[in-house]
């Protein structure tokens, strides 16, 4: 298992913001000391402006350097553009590893799936998964699927990939919930699987299975995963229902697709995040 990470990604924080760097450091600690998976550690490579600009506007990229909060969820931090670029670069490094047939996970902050073409929101500044999916499509992949199991709708990824030939987006999330989108399918390639708050775990699992089944029918030659762990029952942000073993099953099921696959960390705000990531990775690795 290859993990793309850089401890410096945990270098920004704001008091009382749910985005806490400690969870990442705790995940690194757990992964370094566990013995079930053999891990190869890799640092993010680089991302060019041209690669970012497939997904974002020139104005948005410039805006990341202006020292002003984007919204109440999404503060400006010193060098946030640098952090966001490193996270996007890690997604590209993960894509390269997946293409070599490696199992790979990008353990970076900030997340990306809420960032739209011209807006930072929901703790997200650059849309890592969309940047990687568009890079894949521009460099030979014919059918790229993005599978987003974060509990929140990946509105940014949807907006960026909407009707883009050779791509498809599958998002399973609570609705109604932040960011308020994702109640129905959009365009010819964005498929949404809303689950109602307080629906039982069985319903959530069945909805995930349905989405996976539809993804299979798309016959992707590459799968990018927005791996959010905030649908977990003990996550403090929303009314999630999934148990740790559900993330293991997700890893197994995605790996069983038998196509190049890479996963990027999105949300996940419980203290159990390190264990959830490990169990997901064990699923991906077939353990
Ligand atoms: Zn989320």
mmCIF file of N, CA and C in Angstrom, residues 178-234:
data_model
loop_
_atom_site.group_PDB
_atom_site.id
_atom_site.type_symbol
_atom_site.label_atom_id
_atom_site.label_comp_id
_atom_site.label_asym_id
_atom_site.label_seq_id
_atom_site.Cartn_x
_atom_site.Cartn_y
_atom_site.Cartn_z
ATOM 1 N N UNK A 178 -25.632 19.702 4.277
ATOM 2 C CA UNK A 178 -24.672 20.558 3.591
ATOM 3 C C UNK A 178 -24.128 19.819 2.359
ATOM 4 N N UNK A 179 -23.944 20.402 1.204
ATOM 5 C CA UNK A 179 -24.136 21.819 0.864
ATOM 6 C C UNK A 179 -25.503 22.125 0.254
ATOM 7 N N UNK A 180 -26.451 21.176 0.356
ATOM 8 C CA UNK A 180 -27.806 21.438 -0.121
ATOM 9 C C UNK A 180 -28.075 20.972 -1.536
ATOM 10 N N UNK A 181 -27.068 20.403 -2.192
ATOM 11 C CA UNK A 181 -27.235 19.900 -3.560
ATOM 12 C C UNK A 181 -27.241 18.366 -3.529
ATOM 13 N N UNK A 182 -27.426 17.745 -4.689
ATOM 14 C CA UNK A 182 -27.295 16.294 -4.784
ATOM 15 C C UNK A 182 -28.587 15.523 -4.571
ATOM 16 N N UNK A 183 -29.743 16.178 -4.775
ATOM 17 C CA UNK A 183 -31.013 15.469 -4.571
ATOM 18 C C UNK A 183 -31.378 14.606 -5.765
ATOM 19 N N UNK A 184 -30.793 14.917 -6.941
ATOM 20 C CA UNK A 184 -31.133 14.134 -8.134
ATOM 21 C C UNK A 184 -29.956 14.116 -9.111
ATOM 22 N N UNK A 185 -30.073 13.270 -10.141
ATOM 23 C CA UNK A 185 -29.007 13.200 -11.145
ATOM 24 C C UNK A 185 -28.956 14.511 -11.926
ATOM 25 N N UNK A 186 -27.761 14.840 -12.415
ATOM 26 C CA UNK A 186 -27.585 16.096 -13.141
ATOM 27 C C UNK A 186 -26.819 15.812 -14.429
ATOM 28 N N UNK A 187 -27.256 16.437 -15.520
ATOM 29 C CA UNK A 187 -26.567 16.281 -16.805
ATOM 30 C C UNK A 187 -26.586 14.831 -17.253
ATOM 31 N N UNK A 188 -25.613 14.469 -18.089
ATOM 32 C CA UNK A 188 -25.610 13.092 -18.603
ATOM 33 C C UNK A 188 -24.603 12.191 -17.895
ATOM 34 N N UNK A 189 -23.907 12.729 -16.853
ATOM 35 C CA UNK A 189 -22.858 11.895 -16.248
ATOM 36 C C UNK A 189 -22.710 12.047 -14.733
ATOM 37 N N UNK A 190 -23.653 12.738 -14.087
ATOM 38 C CA UNK A 190 -23.536 12.922 -12.629
ATOM 39 C C UNK A 190 -24.708 12.242 -11.936
ATOM 40 N N UNK A 191 -24.367 11.222 -11.153
ATOM 41 C CA UNK A 191 -25.393 10.362 -10.565
ATOM 42 C C UNK A 191 -25.364 10.505 -9.042
ATOM 43 N N UNK A 192 -26.498 10.915 -8.497
ATOM 44 C CA UNK A 192 -26.576 11.194 -7.066
ATOM 45 C C UNK A 192 -27.471 10.191 -6.355
ATOM 46 N N UNK A 193 -27.020 9.792 -5.177
ATOM 47 C CA UNK A 193 -27.701 8.783 -4.372
ATOM 48 C C UNK A 193 -27.957 9.358 -2.981
ATOM 49 N N UNK A 194 -28.990 10.206 -2.868
ATOM 50 C CA UNK A 194 -29.253 10.810 -1.565
ATOM 51 C C UNK A 194 -29.849 9.795 -0.591
ATOM 52 N N UNK A 195 -29.416 9.874 0.651
ATOM 53 C CA UNK A 195 -29.984 9.052 1.729
ATOM 54 C C UNK A 195 -30.570 10.040 2.735
ATOM 55 N N UNK A 196 -31.771 9.755 3.219
ATOM 56 C CA UNK A 196 -32.414 10.689 4.155
ATOM 57 C C UNK A 196 -31.786 10.558 5.542
ATOM 58 N N UNK A 197 -31.628 11.688 6.246
ATOM 59 C CA UNK A 197 -31.130 11.618 7.625
ATOM 60 C C UNK A 197 -32.037 10.691 8.442
ATOM 61 N N UNK A 198 -31.457 9.920 9.297
ATOM 62 C CA UNK A 198 -32.150 8.962 10.170
ATOM 63 C C UNK A 198 -32.602 7.703 9.443
ATOM 64 N N UNK A 199 -32.329 7.590 8.145
ATOM 65 C CA UNK A 199 -32.539 6.285 7.489
ATOM 66 C C UNK A 199 -31.585 5.301 8.155
ATOM 67 N N UNK A 200 -32.005 4.035 8.270
ATOM 68 C CA UNK A 200 -31.141 3.074 8.964
ATOM 69 C C UNK A 200 -29.886 2.718 8.168
ATOM 70 N N UNK A 201 -28.942 2.138 8.881
ATOM 71 C CA UNK A 201 -27.672 1.732 8.274
ATOM 72 C C UNK A 201 -27.884 0.827 7.059
ATOM 73 N N UNK A 202 -28.860 -0.088 7.144
ATOM 74 C CA UNK A 202 -29.097 -1.026 6.039
ATOM 75 C C UNK A 202 -29.431 -0.259 4.753
ATOM 76 N N UNK A 203 -30.200 0.806 4.914
ATOM 77 C CA UNK A 203 -30.574 1.610 3.744
ATOM 78 C C UNK A 203 -29.336 2.285 3.156
ATOM 79 N N UNK A 204 -28.483 2.812 4.059
ATOM 80 C CA UNK A 204 -27.267 3.488 3.570
ATOM 81 C C UNK A 204 -26.389 2.489 2.823
ATOM 82 N N UNK A 205 -26.232 1.297 3.405
ATOM 83 C CA UNK A 205 -25.411 0.254 2.756
ATOM 84 C C UNK A 205 -25.984 -0.134 1.397
ATOM 85 N N UNK A 206 -27.309 -0.298 1.345
ATOM 86 C CA UNK A 206 -27.946 -0.692 0.088
ATOM 87 C C UNK A 206 -27.764 0.398 -0.967
ATOM 88 N N UNK A 207 -27.775 1.652 -0.530
ATOM 89 C CA UNK A 207 -27.604 2.761 -1.473
ATOM 90 C C UNK A 207 -26.168 2.785 -2.003
ATOM 91 N N UNK A 208 -25.207 2.539 -1.116
ATOM 92 C CA UNK A 208 -23.811 2.443 -1.561
ATOM 93 C C UNK A 208 -23.657 1.311 -2.581
ATOM 94 N N UNK A 209 -24.298 0.183 -2.309
ATOM 95 C CA UNK A 209 -24.198 -0.975 -3.208
ATOM 96 C C UNK A 209 -24.818 -0.659 -4.569
ATOM 97 N N UNK A 210 -25.931 0.061 -4.537
ATOM 98 C CA UNK A 210 -26.584 0.456 -5.796
ATOM 99 C C UNK A 210 -25.662 1.352 -6.622
ATOM 100 N N UNK A 211 -25.038 2.312 -5.933
ATOM 101 C CA UNK A 211 -24.127 3.234 -6.638
ATOM 102 C C UNK A 211 -22.942 2.472 -7.234
ATOM 103 N N UNK A 212 -22.404 1.518 -6.470
ATOM 104 C CA UNK A 212 -21.280 0.715 -6.976
ATOM 105 C C UNK A 212 -21.693 -0.083 -8.205
ATOM 106 N N UNK A 213 -22.906 -0.586 -8.157
ATOM 107 C CA UNK A 213 -23.428 -1.365 -9.271
ATOM 108 C C UNK A 213 -23.550 -0.494 -10.526
ATOM 109 N N UNK A 214 -24.035 0.713 -10.343
ATOM 110 C CA UNK A 214 -24.178 1.638 -11.477
ATOM 111 C C UNK A 214 -22.800 2.042 -12.004
ATOM 112 N N UNK A 215 -21.860 2.223 -11.088
ATOM 113 C CA UNK A 215 -20.492 2.549 -11.505
ATOM 114 C C UNK A 215 -19.930 1.426 -12.382
ATOM 115 N N UNK A 216 -20.194 0.172 -11.987
ATOM 116 C CA UNK A 216 -19.721 -0.975 -12.789
ATOM 117 C C UNK A 216 -20.281 -0.913 -14.191
ATOM 118 N N UNK A 217 -21.549 -0.545 -14.309
ATOM 119 C CA UNK A 217 -22.185 -0.496 -15.627
ATOM 120 C C UNK A 217 -21.547 0.564 -16.519
ATOM 121 N N UNK A 218 -20.979 1.594 -15.906
ATOM 122 C CA UNK A 218 -20.273 2.633 -16.661
ATOM 123 C C UNK A 218 -18.988 2.079 -17.290
ATOM 124 N N UNK A 219 -18.520 0.949 -16.767
ATOM 125 C CA UNK A 219 -17.293 0.285 -17.246
ATOM 126 C C UNK A 219 -16.081 1.218 -17.275
ATOM 127 N N UNK A 220 -15.740 1.765 -16.109
ATOM 128 C CA UNK A 220 -14.599 2.689 -16.063
ATOM 129 C C UNK A 220 -13.282 1.977 -16.318
ATOM 130 N N UNK A 221 -12.323 2.694 -16.893
ATOM 131 C CA UNK A 221 -10.966 2.139 -16.976
ATOM 132 C C UNK A 221 -10.084 2.715 -15.869
ATOM 133 N N UNK A 222 -10.657 3.608 -15.057
ATOM 134 C CA UNK A 222 -9.936 4.182 -13.928
ATOM 135 C C UNK A 222 -10.970 4.702 -12.928
ATOM 136 N N UNK A 223 -10.714 4.454 -11.640
ATOM 137 C CA UNK A 223 -11.656 4.938 -10.614
ATOM 138 C C UNK A 223 -10.910 5.787 -9.598
ATOM 139 N N UNK A 224 -11.401 7.007 -9.404
ATOM 140 C CA UNK A 224 -10.876 7.912 -8.373
ATOM 141 C C UNK A 224 -11.905 7.971 -7.257
ATOM 142 N N UNK A 225 -11.454 7.836 -6.022
ATOM 143 C CA UNK A 225 -12.395 7.783 -4.900
ATOM 144 C C UNK A 225 -12.219 8.999 -3.997
ATOM 145 N N UNK A 226 -13.314 9.726 -3.790
ATOM 146 C CA UNK A 226 -13.352 10.754 -2.748
ATOM 147 C C UNK A 226 -13.749 10.027 -1.468
ATOM 148 N N UNK A 227 -12.729 9.696 -0.669
ATOM 149 C CA UNK A 227 -12.946 8.870 0.520
ATOM 150 C C UNK A 227 -13.158 9.777 1.736
ATOM 151 N N UNK A 228 -14.414 9.963 2.074
ATOM 152 C CA UNK A 228 -14.767 10.721 3.278
ATOM 153 C C UNK A 228 -15.284 9.745 4.321
ATOM 154 N N UNK A 229 -14.906 9.972 5.545
ATOM 155 C CA UNK A 229 -15.274 9.025 6.597
ATOM 156 C C UNK A 229 -16.271 9.637 7.582
ATOM 157 N N UNK A 230 -17.009 10.654 7.093
ATOM 158 C CA UNK A 230 -17.939 11.353 7.984
ATOM 159 C C UNK A 230 -19.353 10.797 7.948
ATOM 160 N N UNK A 231 -19.588 9.697 7.198
ATOM 161 C CA UNK A 231 -20.869 8.998 7.311
ATOM 162 C C UNK A 231 -20.832 8.015 8.489
ATOM 163 N N UNK A 232 -19.738 8.044 9.210
ATOM 164 C CA UNK A 232 -19.517 7.159 10.366
ATOM 165 C C UNK A 232 -20.457 7.545 11.503
ATOM 166 N N UNK A 233 -20.929 6.549 12.195
ATOM 167 C CA UNK A 233 -21.964 6.757 13.221
ATOM 168 C C UNK A 233 -21.511 7.695 14.348
ATOM 169 N N UNK A 234 -20.221 7.697 14.632
ATOM 170 C CA UNK A 234 -19.774 8.574 15.724
ATOM 171 C C UNK A 234 -19.115 9.867 15.227
#
